[in-house]
C-alpha cells in the first residue's frame, strides 16, 4: 500500500519535499528540523486521508473534514515560517494563519458533536455549514481585536490576551467533543473503524493545546518542546489513518461497515464480525493511570494556590479545564474499551457465580 501511494503521488511528494528542504537550508525558522518534519508529515497524512475518502462509506463526511484540516495544515503551516523574516508581514501572516486554524478545529469539533444528533440536522452538508457559521461567530468575537490589527502583537503587551483567547477557543472545542464522546458512550451514535481513534487523537491534541495555554497563564515554561509533542501525535495520526486504509481494502471491512450502518438494529443481537488491531491494544491502556496523573495535576495546582503562588482566578481556571479534560478522556477511553469488549467479550469476564 505504501508503494502504491508513493507511485501515485510521487511528483507532488518530490515538489513538496524540495520546498520544505529549501526552507530548512535557508534556516527561516530555527535550526531544529522538527517544524519542517511535522510539515512533511502533515502532507503524508493528507495523502493517506485522500485515499481513505474514496473507500469510506460510513461517516464519510467526518473523513472529509479531517482532509480539509490537513490540506490547510500542509499548504499553509509553512507561511508563518516563510514570512517570519519580513517584519511588516510576520505578525499579519501568523495571526490570520492561527485564527483560521482555530476556526477549522472548532468547526470540526462542532460538526462531530452535531453528527451525534442524527435527528437534529438531517443533511451532512447542512451540519457542516452550521458548524462553520457557529465557529466563525465565536472566532470573530474572540479574536476581533487581533484580526483588526495583527501588529498589536509586536508590542509584546498583548501576548497574554492572545494566549487567553486561544485558550477559550480550545476549551469550547473540547466541550463540543465532550458532547460527542458522551453520546458515543451512550450508544446514540457510532463511527466507522479507526475513526474513534482519530477523533480521540484529535481530542487529545486539543487538550494538550489548552493545557499549554494554562501553563502560560501560570507563567510556567513548558518542559518539553511543543514540536516534539506534535511530532508524536502526527506519527500516531499517520499510523491510524494508514491502518484504516489497509482495513478498508480488506473483505472484512465490508461486513463490519454493514454492521455499523445497522447498529441501531443489530446492537445487542449480533456482535461485530471482527475487531480491528488498535481495538485490541486500547484495553491495555489504564484509565486509572490517566485519571491519576490529571488528579495529581489538580492537587499540585491547589497546593500552589495555598502557598500563594497563583491567584484564585487561575486556580478556578485551571481546575475547570482539567475537570473537562478528565471527563473527555474518561468517556473516550471508556467508549473505545467498551467497543472492544462487546466485539470480543473475552478480556473481561463476569466473575460472579450463577
mmCIF file of C-alpha atoms in Angstrom:
data_model
loop_
_atom_site.group_PDB
_atom_site.id
_atom_site.type_symbol
_atom_site.label_atom_id
_atom_site.label_comp_id
_atom_site.label_asym_id
_atom_site.label_seq_id
_atom_site.Cartn_x
_atom_site.Cartn_y
_atom_site.Cartn_z
ATOM 1 C CA UNK A 1 0.000 0.000 0.000
ATOM 2 C CA UNK A 2 2.874 2.374 0.770
ATOM 3 C CA UNK A 3 4.389 1.713 -2.646
ATOM 4 C CA UNK A 4 1.063 2.441 -4.327
ATOM 5 C CA UNK A 5 0.758 5.788 -2.553
ATOM 6 C CA UNK A 6 4.349 6.742 -3.410
ATOM 7 C CA UNK A 7 3.868 5.774 -7.058
ATOM 8 C CA UNK A 8 0.578 7.621 -7.328
ATOM 9 C CA UNK A 9 1.733 10.859 -5.687
ATOM 10 C CA UNK A 10 5.463 10.798 -6.410
ATOM 11 C CA UNK A 11 5.534 14.161 -8.195
ATOM 12 C CA UNK A 12 3.729 16.262 -5.508
ATOM 13 C CA UNK A 13 5.770 14.445 -2.836
ATOM 14 C CA UNK A 14 9.047 15.386 -4.526
ATOM 15 C CA UNK A 15 7.991 19.006 -5.108
ATOM 16 C CA UNK A 16 6.684 19.485 -1.586
ATOM 17 C CA UNK A 17 9.734 17.823 -0.021
ATOM 18 C CA UNK A 18 12.069 20.089 -2.004
ATOM 19 C CA UNK A 19 10.087 23.120 -0.852
ATOM 20 C CA UNK A 20 10.470 22.099 2.812
ATOM 21 C CA UNK A 21 14.168 21.269 2.391
ATOM 22 C CA UNK A 22 14.811 24.720 0.898
ATOM 23 C CA UNK A 23 13.114 26.343 3.901
ATOM 24 C CA UNK A 24 15.272 24.318 6.258
ATOM 25 C CA UNK A 25 18.512 25.105 4.393
ATOM 26 C CA UNK A 26 17.692 28.818 4.485
ATOM 27 C CA UNK A 27 17.020 28.497 8.255
ATOM 28 C CA UNK A 28 13.940 30.689 8.048
ATOM 29 C CA UNK A 29 12.661 29.479 11.426
ATOM 30 C CA UNK A 30 15.359 27.851 13.579
ATOM 31 C CA UNK A 31 17.921 25.103 13.410
ATOM 32 C CA UNK A 32 15.600 22.427 14.703
ATOM 33 C CA UNK A 33 14.366 20.160 11.911
ATOM 34 C CA UNK A 34 11.171 19.200 13.816
ATOM 35 C CA UNK A 35 8.911 22.003 12.478
ATOM 36 C CA UNK A 36 9.846 21.035 8.921
ATOM 37 C CA UNK A 37 9.427 17.320 9.597
ATOM 38 C CA UNK A 38 5.957 17.978 11.007
ATOM 39 C CA UNK A 39 5.002 19.858 7.843
ATOM 40 C CA UNK A 40 6.071 16.869 5.737
ATOM 41 C CA UNK A 41 4.064 14.532 7.977
ATOM 42 C CA UNK A 42 1.003 16.783 7.527
ATOM 43 C CA UNK A 43 1.387 16.278 3.786
ATOM 44 C CA UNK A 44 1.622 12.481 4.055
ATOM 45 C CA UNK A 45 -1.406 12.395 6.378
ATOM 46 C CA UNK A 46 -3.250 14.429 3.762
ATOM 47 C CA UNK A 47 -2.417 11.889 1.042
ATOM 48 C CA UNK A 48 -3.477 8.925 3.175
ATOM 49 C CA UNK A 49 -6.760 10.627 4.117
ATOM 50 C CA UNK A 50 -7.371 11.361 0.448
ATOM 51 C CA UNK A 51 -7.098 7.641 -0.283
ATOM 52 C CA UNK A 52 -9.454 6.972 2.645
ATOM 53 C CA UNK A 53 -12.203 9.191 1.235
ATOM 54 C CA UNK A 54 -12.832 7.162 -1.907
ATOM 55 C CA UNK A 55 -13.155 3.943 0.102
ATOM 56 C CA UNK A 56 -15.186 5.342 3.006
ATOM 57 C CA UNK A 57 -18.912 4.711 3.081
ATOM 58 C CA UNK A 58 -19.853 5.301 6.712
ATOM 59 C CA UNK A 59 -19.049 8.726 8.280
ATOM 60 C CA UNK A 60 -17.518 9.889 5.020
ATOM 61 C CA UNK A 61 -18.271 13.496 5.979
ATOM 62 C CA UNK A 62 -16.036 13.215 9.074
ATOM 63 C CA UNK A 63 -13.199 11.881 6.930
ATOM 64 C CA UNK A 64 -13.646 14.836 4.567
ATOM 65 C CA UNK A 65 -13.492 17.308 7.463
ATOM 66 C CA UNK A 66 -10.099 15.969 8.502
ATOM 67 C CA UNK A 67 -8.998 16.063 4.871
ATOM 68 C CA UNK A 68 -9.734 19.806 4.742
ATOM 69 C CA UNK A 69 -7.931 20.352 8.053
ATOM 70 C CA UNK A 70 -4.742 18.643 6.910
ATOM 71 C CA UNK A 71 -4.968 20.268 3.492
ATOM 72 C CA UNK A 72 -4.822 23.597 5.304
ATOM 73 C CA UNK A 73 -2.009 22.436 7.596
ATOM 74 C CA UNK A 74 0.071 21.009 4.747
ATOM 75 C CA UNK A 75 -0.296 24.025 2.472
ATOM 76 C CA UNK A 76 -0.208 26.935 4.905
ATOM 77 C CA UNK A 77 1.776 25.910 8.004
ATOM 78 C CA UNK A 78 4.926 26.995 6.224
ATOM 79 C CA UNK A 79 3.630 30.539 5.616
ATOM 80 C CA UNK A 80 4.441 31.880 9.123
ATOM 81 C CA UNK A 81 7.926 30.416 8.675
ATOM 82 C CA UNK A 82 8.433 31.925 5.208
ATOM 83 C CA UNK A 83 7.223 35.394 6.268
ATOM 84 C CA UNK A 84 8.915 35.391 9.670
ATOM 85 C CA UNK A 85 11.996 37.372 8.494
ATOM 86 C CA UNK A 86 9.724 40.021 6.893
ATOM 87 C CA UNK A 87 8.908 42.417 9.742
ATOM 88 C CA UNK A 88 5.947 44.060 8.009
ATOM 89 C CA UNK A 89 4.199 40.725 7.344
ATOM 90 C CA UNK A 90 5.281 38.228 10.009
ATOM 91 C CA UNK A 91 2.607 39.075 12.609
ATOM 92 C CA UNK A 92 -0.119 39.522 9.988
ATOM 93 C CA UNK A 93 0.510 36.099 8.460
ATOM 94 C CA UNK A 94 0.915 34.479 11.883
ATOM 95 C CA UNK A 95 -2.333 35.882 13.318
ATOM 96 C CA UNK A 96 -4.500 35.045 10.308
ATOM 97 C CA UNK A 97 -2.992 31.564 9.991
ATOM 98 C CA UNK A 98 -3.653 30.786 13.661
ATOM 99 C CA UNK A 99 -7.174 32.235 13.622
ATOM 100 C CA UNK A 100 -8.147 30.219 10.527
ATOM 101 C CA UNK A 101 -6.635 27.113 12.111
ATOM 102 C CA UNK A 102 -8.726 27.651 15.246
ATOM 103 C CA UNK A 103 -11.786 28.095 13.010
ATOM 104 C CA UNK A 104 -11.086 24.725 11.357
ATOM 105 C CA UNK A 105 -10.566 22.984 14.698
ATOM 106 C CA UNK A 106 -13.660 24.467 16.315
ATOM 107 C CA UNK A 107 -15.854 23.846 13.249
ATOM 108 C CA UNK A 108 -14.765 20.204 13.021
ATOM 109 C CA UNK A 109 -15.424 19.717 16.743
ATOM 110 C CA UNK A 110 -18.905 21.242 16.460
ATOM 111 C CA UNK A 111 -19.637 19.204 13.338
ATOM 112 C CA UNK A 112 -18.628 15.959 15.078
ATOM 113 C CA UNK A 113 -20.857 16.872 18.021
ATOM 114 C CA UNK A 114 -23.773 17.642 15.684
ATOM 115 C CA UNK A 115 -23.214 14.352 13.858
ATOM 116 C CA UNK A 116 -24.080 12.513 17.081
ATOM 117 C CA UNK A 117 -27.576 14.050 16.891
ATOM 118 C CA UNK A 118 -28.957 12.232 13.860
ATOM 119 C CA UNK A 119 -32.376 13.884 14.038
ATOM 120 C CA UNK A 120 -31.212 17.433 14.749
ATOM 121 C CA UNK A 121 -29.978 18.318 11.248
ATOM 122 C CA UNK A 122 -30.571 15.741 8.539
ATOM 123 C CA UNK A 123 -28.050 16.564 5.802
ATOM 124 C CA UNK A 124 -24.320 16.349 6.484
ATOM 125 C CA UNK A 125 -23.659 19.405 4.312
ATOM 126 C CA UNK A 126 -26.076 21.439 6.423
ATOM 127 C CA UNK A 127 -24.331 20.310 9.616
ATOM 128 C CA UNK A 128 -21.008 21.428 8.180
ATOM 129 C CA UNK A 129 -22.400 24.841 7.192
ATOM 130 C CA UNK A 130 -23.928 25.333 10.652
ATOM 131 C CA UNK A 131 -20.636 24.281 12.267
ATOM 132 C CA UNK A 132 -18.645 26.774 10.205
ATOM 133 C CA UNK A 133 -21.117 29.584 10.964
ATOM 134 C CA UNK A 134 -21.060 28.870 14.699
ATOM 135 C CA UNK A 135 -17.277 28.564 14.673
ATOM 136 C CA UNK A 136 -16.922 31.785 12.677
ATOM 137 C CA UNK A 137 -19.095 33.710 15.132
ATOM 138 C CA UNK A 138 -17.021 32.502 18.098
ATOM 139 C CA UNK A 139 -13.693 33.144 16.359
ATOM 140 C CA UNK A 140 -14.670 36.620 15.124
ATOM 141 C CA UNK A 141 -15.869 37.717 18.548
ATOM 142 C CA UNK A 142 -12.910 36.151 20.319
ATOM 143 C CA UNK A 143 -10.120 37.360 18.017
ATOM 144 C CA UNK A 144 -11.642 40.584 16.633
ATOM 145 C CA UNK A 145 -9.014 42.957 18.109
ATOM 146 C CA UNK A 146 -6.207 40.885 16.598
ATOM 147 C CA UNK A 147 -7.944 40.469 13.244
ATOM 148 C CA UNK A 148 -8.467 44.224 13.136
ATOM 149 C CA UNK A 149 -4.843 44.985 13.966
ATOM 150 C CA UNK A 150 -2.473 41.981 13.982
ATOM 151 C CA UNK A 151 0.521 44.243 14.587
ATOM 152 C CA UNK A 152 -0.523 44.847 18.204
ATOM 153 C CA UNK A 153 1.310 41.598 18.982
ATOM 154 C CA UNK A 154 4.519 43.357 18.003
ATOM 155 C CA UNK A 155 4.459 45.363 21.235
ATOM 156 C CA UNK A 156 4.535 42.231 23.405
ATOM 157 C CA UNK A 157 1.970 43.522 25.901
ATOM 158 C CA UNK A 158 -0.941 41.794 24.144
ATOM 159 C CA UNK A 159 0.565 38.281 24.141
ATOM 160 C CA UNK A 160 -1.171 37.258 27.406
ATOM 161 C CA UNK A 161 -4.535 38.335 25.942
ATOM 162 C CA UNK A 162 -3.783 36.431 22.736
ATOM 163 C CA UNK A 163 -2.985 33.294 24.727
ATOM 164 C CA UNK A 164 -6.216 33.574 26.742
ATOM 165 C CA UNK A 165 -8.277 33.946 23.534
ATOM 166 C CA UNK A 166 -6.635 30.819 22.134
ATOM 167 C CA UNK A 167 -7.290 29.003 25.396
ATOM 168 C CA UNK A 168 -11.004 29.905 25.326
ATOM 169 C CA UNK A 169 -11.330 28.614 21.758
ATOM 170 C CA UNK A 170 -9.695 25.295 22.616
ATOM 171 C CA UNK A 171 -11.924 24.845 25.690
ATOM 172 C CA UNK A 172 -15.027 25.340 23.536
ATOM 173 C CA UNK A 173 -13.668 22.778 21.075
ATOM 174 C CA UNK A 174 -13.088 20.281 23.896
ATOM 175 C CA UNK A 175 -16.625 20.882 25.169
ATOM 176 C CA UNK A 176 -18.051 20.106 21.729
ATOM 177 C CA UNK A 177 -16.012 16.899 21.562
ATOM 178 C CA UNK A 178 -17.074 16.034 25.109
ATOM 179 C CA UNK A 179 -20.698 16.136 23.916
ATOM 180 C CA UNK A 180 -19.797 13.718 21.125
ATOM 181 C CA UNK A 181 -17.950 11.324 23.433
ATOM 182 C CA UNK A 182 -20.798 11.301 25.930
ATOM 183 C CA UNK A 183 -23.347 10.448 23.239
ATOM 184 C CA UNK A 184 -20.950 7.920 21.704
ATOM 185 C CA UNK A 185 -20.525 6.358 25.130
ATOM 186 C CA UNK A 186 -24.319 6.163 25.480
ATOM 187 C CA UNK A 187 -24.502 4.456 22.028
ATOM 188 C CA UNK A 188 -26.533 7.188 20.402
ATOM 189 C CA UNK A 189 -24.022 7.269 17.570
ATOM 190 C CA UNK A 190 -21.351 5.033 16.038
ATOM 191 C CA UNK A 191 -18.376 5.760 13.831
ATOM 192 C CA UNK A 192 -16.527 3.732 11.247
ATOM 193 C CA UNK A 193 -13.476 1.645 12.147
ATOM 194 C CA UNK A 194 -10.433 3.606 13.380
ATOM 195 C CA UNK A 195 -12.325 6.915 13.291
ATOM 196 C CA UNK A 196 -12.900 6.670 17.024
ATOM 197 C CA UNK A 197 -9.120 6.614 17.449
ATOM 198 C CA UNK A 198 -8.711 9.522 15.022
ATOM 199 C CA UNK A 199 -11.245 11.585 16.962
ATOM 200 C CA UNK A 200 -9.581 10.571 20.216
ATOM 201 C CA UNK A 201 -6.175 11.793 18.999
ATOM 202 C CA UNK A 202 -7.841 14.963 17.720
ATOM 203 C CA UNK A 203 -9.376 15.447 21.185
ATOM 204 C CA UNK A 204 -6.029 14.758 22.826
ATOM 205 C CA UNK A 205 -4.294 17.363 20.657
ATOM 206 C CA UNK A 206 -6.894 19.957 21.676
ATOM 207 C CA UNK A 207 -6.434 19.014 25.329
ATOM 208 C CA UNK A 208 -2.641 19.386 25.092
ATOM 209 C CA UNK A 209 -3.038 22.749 23.372
ATOM 210 C CA UNK A 210 -5.390 24.004 26.090
ATOM 211 C CA UNK A 211 -3.059 22.777 28.855
ATOM 212 C CA UNK A 212 -0.206 24.587 27.120
ATOM 213 C CA UNK A 213 -2.137 27.853 27.435
ATOM 214 C CA UNK A 214 -2.871 27.031 31.087
ATOM 215 C CA UNK A 215 0.854 26.647 31.662
ATOM 216 C CA UNK A 216 1.401 30.025 30.017
ATOM 217 C CA UNK A 217 -1.172 31.643 32.329
ATOM 218 C CA UNK A 218 0.715 30.223 35.299
ATOM 219 C CA UNK A 219 3.902 31.682 33.866
ATOM 220 C CA UNK A 220 5.356 28.185 33.639
ATOM 221 C CA UNK A 221 7.715 27.144 30.882
ATOM 222 C CA UNK A 222 6.738 24.033 29.020
ATOM 223 C CA UNK A 223 9.309 21.424 29.989
ATOM 224 C CA UNK A 224 9.278 19.797 26.576
ATOM 225 C CA UNK A 225 9.335 21.297 23.133
ATOM 226 C CA UNK A 226 5.795 21.544 21.704
ATOM 227 C CA UNK A 227 7.089 20.389 18.354
ATOM 228 C CA UNK A 228 8.077 17.052 19.887
ATOM 229 C CA UNK A 229 4.528 16.527 21.140
ATOM 230 C CA UNK A 230 3.201 17.497 17.716
ATOM 231 C CA UNK A 231 5.611 15.061 16.083
ATOM 232 C CA UNK A 232 4.438 12.164 18.276
ATOM 233 C CA UNK A 233 0.750 12.962 17.676
ATOM 234 C CA UNK A 234 1.339 13.329 13.943
ATOM 235 C CA UNK A 235 3.082 9.955 13.765
ATOM 236 C CA UNK A 236 0.196 8.363 15.661
ATOM 237 C CA UNK A 237 -2.362 10.001 13.375
ATOM 238 C CA UNK A 238 -0.481 8.933 10.253
ATOM 239 C CA UNK A 239 -0.307 5.369 11.608
ATOM 240 C CA UNK A 240 -4.015 5.229 12.444
ATOM 241 C CA UNK A 241 -5.078 6.666 9.083
ATOM 242 C CA UNK A 242 -2.779 4.218 7.277
ATOM 243 C CA UNK A 243 -4.138 1.222 9.193
ATOM 244 C CA UNK A 244 -7.640 2.425 8.418
ATOM 245 C CA UNK A 245 -6.741 2.491 4.719
ATOM 246 C CA UNK A 246 -5.400 -1.056 4.944
ATOM 247 C CA UNK A 247 -8.567 -2.100 6.758
ATOM 248 C CA UNK A 248 -10.840 -0.544 4.116
ATOM 249 C CA UNK A 249 -9.110 -2.661 1.477
ATOM 250 C CA UNK A 250 -9.975 -5.926 3.255
ATOM 251 C CA UNK A 251 -13.065 -8.067 2.772
ATOM 252 C CA UNK A 252 -13.964 -7.941 6.454
ATOM 253 C CA UNK A 253 -14.356 -4.156 6.238
ATOM 254 C CA UNK A 254 -17.481 -4.508 4.112
ATOM 255 C CA UNK A 255 -19.063 -6.781 6.693
ATOM 256 C CA UNK A 256 -18.053 -4.551 9.601
ATOM 257 C CA UNK A 257 -19.264 -1.395 7.870
ATOM 258 C CA UNK A 258 -22.575 -3.048 7.074
ATOM 259 C CA UNK A 259 -22.902 -3.997 10.726
ATOM 260 C CA UNK A 260 -22.187 -0.413 11.848
ATOM 261 C CA UNK A 261 -24.719 1.008 9.379
ATOM 262 C CA UNK A 262 -27.349 -1.176 11.007
ATOM 263 C CA UNK A 263 -26.023 -0.635 14.517
ATOM 264 C CA UNK A 264 -29.333 0.545 15.971
ATOM 265 C CA UNK A 265 -30.994 -2.689 14.909
ATOM 266 C CA UNK A 266 -28.170 -5.182 15.480
ATOM 267 C CA UNK A 267 -26.662 -3.847 18.713
ATOM 268 C CA UNK A 268 -27.066 -6.406 21.468
ATOM 269 C CA UNK A 269 -28.139 -9.076 18.996
ATOM 270 C CA UNK A 270 -25.179 -9.549 16.708
ATOM 271 C CA UNK A 271 -21.529 -8.967 17.585
ATOM 272 C CA UNK A 272 -19.308 -7.050 15.232
ATOM 273 C CA UNK A 273 -17.641 -9.604 12.934
ATOM 274 C CA UNK A 274 -14.029 -8.788 13.752
ATOM 275 C CA UNK A 275 -12.206 -6.253 15.964
ATOM 276 C CA UNK A 276 -9.505 -4.033 14.493
ATOM 277 C CA UNK A 277 -5.844 -4.144 15.502
ATOM 278 C CA UNK A 278 -5.924 -0.984 17.604
ATOM 279 C CA UNK A 279 -9.069 -2.061 19.388
ATOM 280 C CA UNK A 280 -7.033 -4.974 20.756
ATOM 281 C CA UNK A 281 -4.439 -2.581 22.166
ATOM 282 C CA UNK A 282 -6.723 0.027 23.767
ATOM 283 C CA UNK A 283 -7.978 -2.213 26.640
ATOM 284 C CA UNK A 284 -4.435 -2.491 27.985
ATOM 285 C CA UNK A 285 -4.207 1.306 28.472
ATOM 286 C CA UNK A 286 -5.206 2.105 32.034
ATOM 287 C CA UNK A 287 -7.858 4.791 32.503
ATOM 288 C CA UNK A 288 -6.923 4.938 36.180
ATOM 289 C CA UNK A 289 -3.360 5.899 35.286
ATOM 290 C CA UNK A 290 -4.508 8.789 33.090
ATOM 291 C CA UNK A 291 -7.045 9.969 35.677
ATOM 292 C CA UNK A 292 -4.431 9.655 38.443
ATOM 293 C CA UNK A 293 -1.983 11.879 36.575
ATOM 294 C CA UNK A 294 -4.638 14.533 35.999
ATOM 295 C CA UNK A 295 -5.823 14.400 39.632
ATOM 296 C CA UNK A 296 -2.198 14.811 40.707
ATOM 297 C CA UNK A 297 -2.022 17.878 38.466
ATOM 298 C CA UNK A 298 -5.108 19.359 40.148
ATOM 299 C CA UNK A 299 -3.590 18.682 43.573
ATOM 300 C CA UNK A 300 -0.395 20.495 42.578
ATOM 301 C CA UNK A 301 -2.389 23.494 41.342
ATOM 302 C CA UNK A 302 -4.314 23.654 44.635
ATOM 303 C CA UNK A 303 -1.019 23.414 46.528
ATOM 304 C CA UNK A 304 0.362 26.348 44.529
ATOM 305 C CA UNK A 305 -2.704 28.376 45.466
ATOM 306 C CA UNK A 306 -2.381 27.512 49.166
ATOM 307 C CA UNK A 307 1.203 28.735 49.239
ATOM 308 C CA UNK A 308 0.138 31.943 47.418
ATOM 309 C CA UNK A 309 1.975 31.173 44.190
ATOM 310 C CA UNK A 310 -1.090 31.660 41.969
ATOM 311 C CA UNK A 311 -4.319 33.667 42.193
ATOM 312 C CA UNK A 312 -7.785 32.311 42.924
ATOM 313 C CA UNK A 313 -8.801 33.134 39.334
ATOM 314 C CA UNK A 314 -6.048 30.950 37.932
ATOM 315 C CA UNK A 315 -6.986 28.211 40.391
ATOM 316 C CA UNK A 316 -10.582 28.101 39.148
ATOM 317 C CA UNK A 317 -9.476 28.426 35.536
ATOM 318 C CA UNK A 318 -7.080 25.510 35.788
ATOM 319 C CA UNK A 319 -9.485 23.301 37.733
ATOM 320 C CA UNK A 320 -12.168 23.984 35.115
ATOM 321 C CA UNK A 321 -10.085 22.847 32.165
ATOM 322 C CA UNK A 322 -8.651 19.824 33.993
ATOM 323 C CA UNK A 323 -12.119 18.593 35.004
ATOM 324 C CA UNK A 324 -13.187 18.958 31.373
ATOM 325 C CA UNK A 325 -10.089 17.040 30.296
ATOM 326 C CA UNK A 326 -10.791 14.235 32.768
ATOM 327 C CA UNK A 327 -14.373 13.873 31.525
ATOM 328 C CA UNK A 328 -13.347 13.916 27.854
ATOM 329 C CA UNK A 329 -10.618 11.314 28.349
ATOM 330 C CA UNK A 330 -12.845 9.146 30.535
ATOM 331 C CA UNK A 331 -15.692 8.940 28.020
ATOM 332 C CA UNK A 332 -13.343 8.479 25.047
ATOM 333 C CA UNK A 333 -11.243 5.726 26.665
ATOM 334 C CA UNK A 334 -14.303 4.027 28.134
ATOM 335 C CA UNK A 335 -16.113 4.068 24.790
ATOM 336 C CA UNK A 336 -13.232 2.504 22.885
ATOM 337 C CA UNK A 337 -12.627 -0.125 25.578
ATOM 338 C CA UNK A 338 -16.346 -0.947 25.662
ATOM 339 C CA UNK A 339 -16.467 -1.406 21.883
ATOM 340 C CA UNK A 340 -13.607 -3.879 22.035
ATOM 341 C CA UNK A 341 -15.152 -5.732 24.959
ATOM 342 C CA UNK A 342 -18.520 -6.051 23.200
ATOM 343 C CA UNK A 343 -16.891 -7.239 19.997
ATOM 344 C CA UNK A 344 -14.707 -9.935 21.542
ATOM 345 C CA UNK A 345 -16.057 -10.456 25.058
ATOM 346 C CA UNK A 346 -13.130 -12.455 26.402
ATOM 347 C CA UNK A 347 -10.871 -9.926 28.098
ATOM 348 C CA UNK A 348 -13.220 -9.000 30.945
ATOM 349 C CA UNK A 349 -15.313 -11.915 32.062
ATOM 350 C CA UNK A 350 -18.074 -11.850 34.588
ATOM 351 C CA UNK A 351 -16.625 -13.465 37.677
ATOM 352 C CA UNK A 352 -19.936 -13.697 39.536
ATOM 353 C CA UNK A 353 -21.154 -17.182 40.201
ATOM 354 C CA UNK A 354 -24.550 -18.134 38.935
#
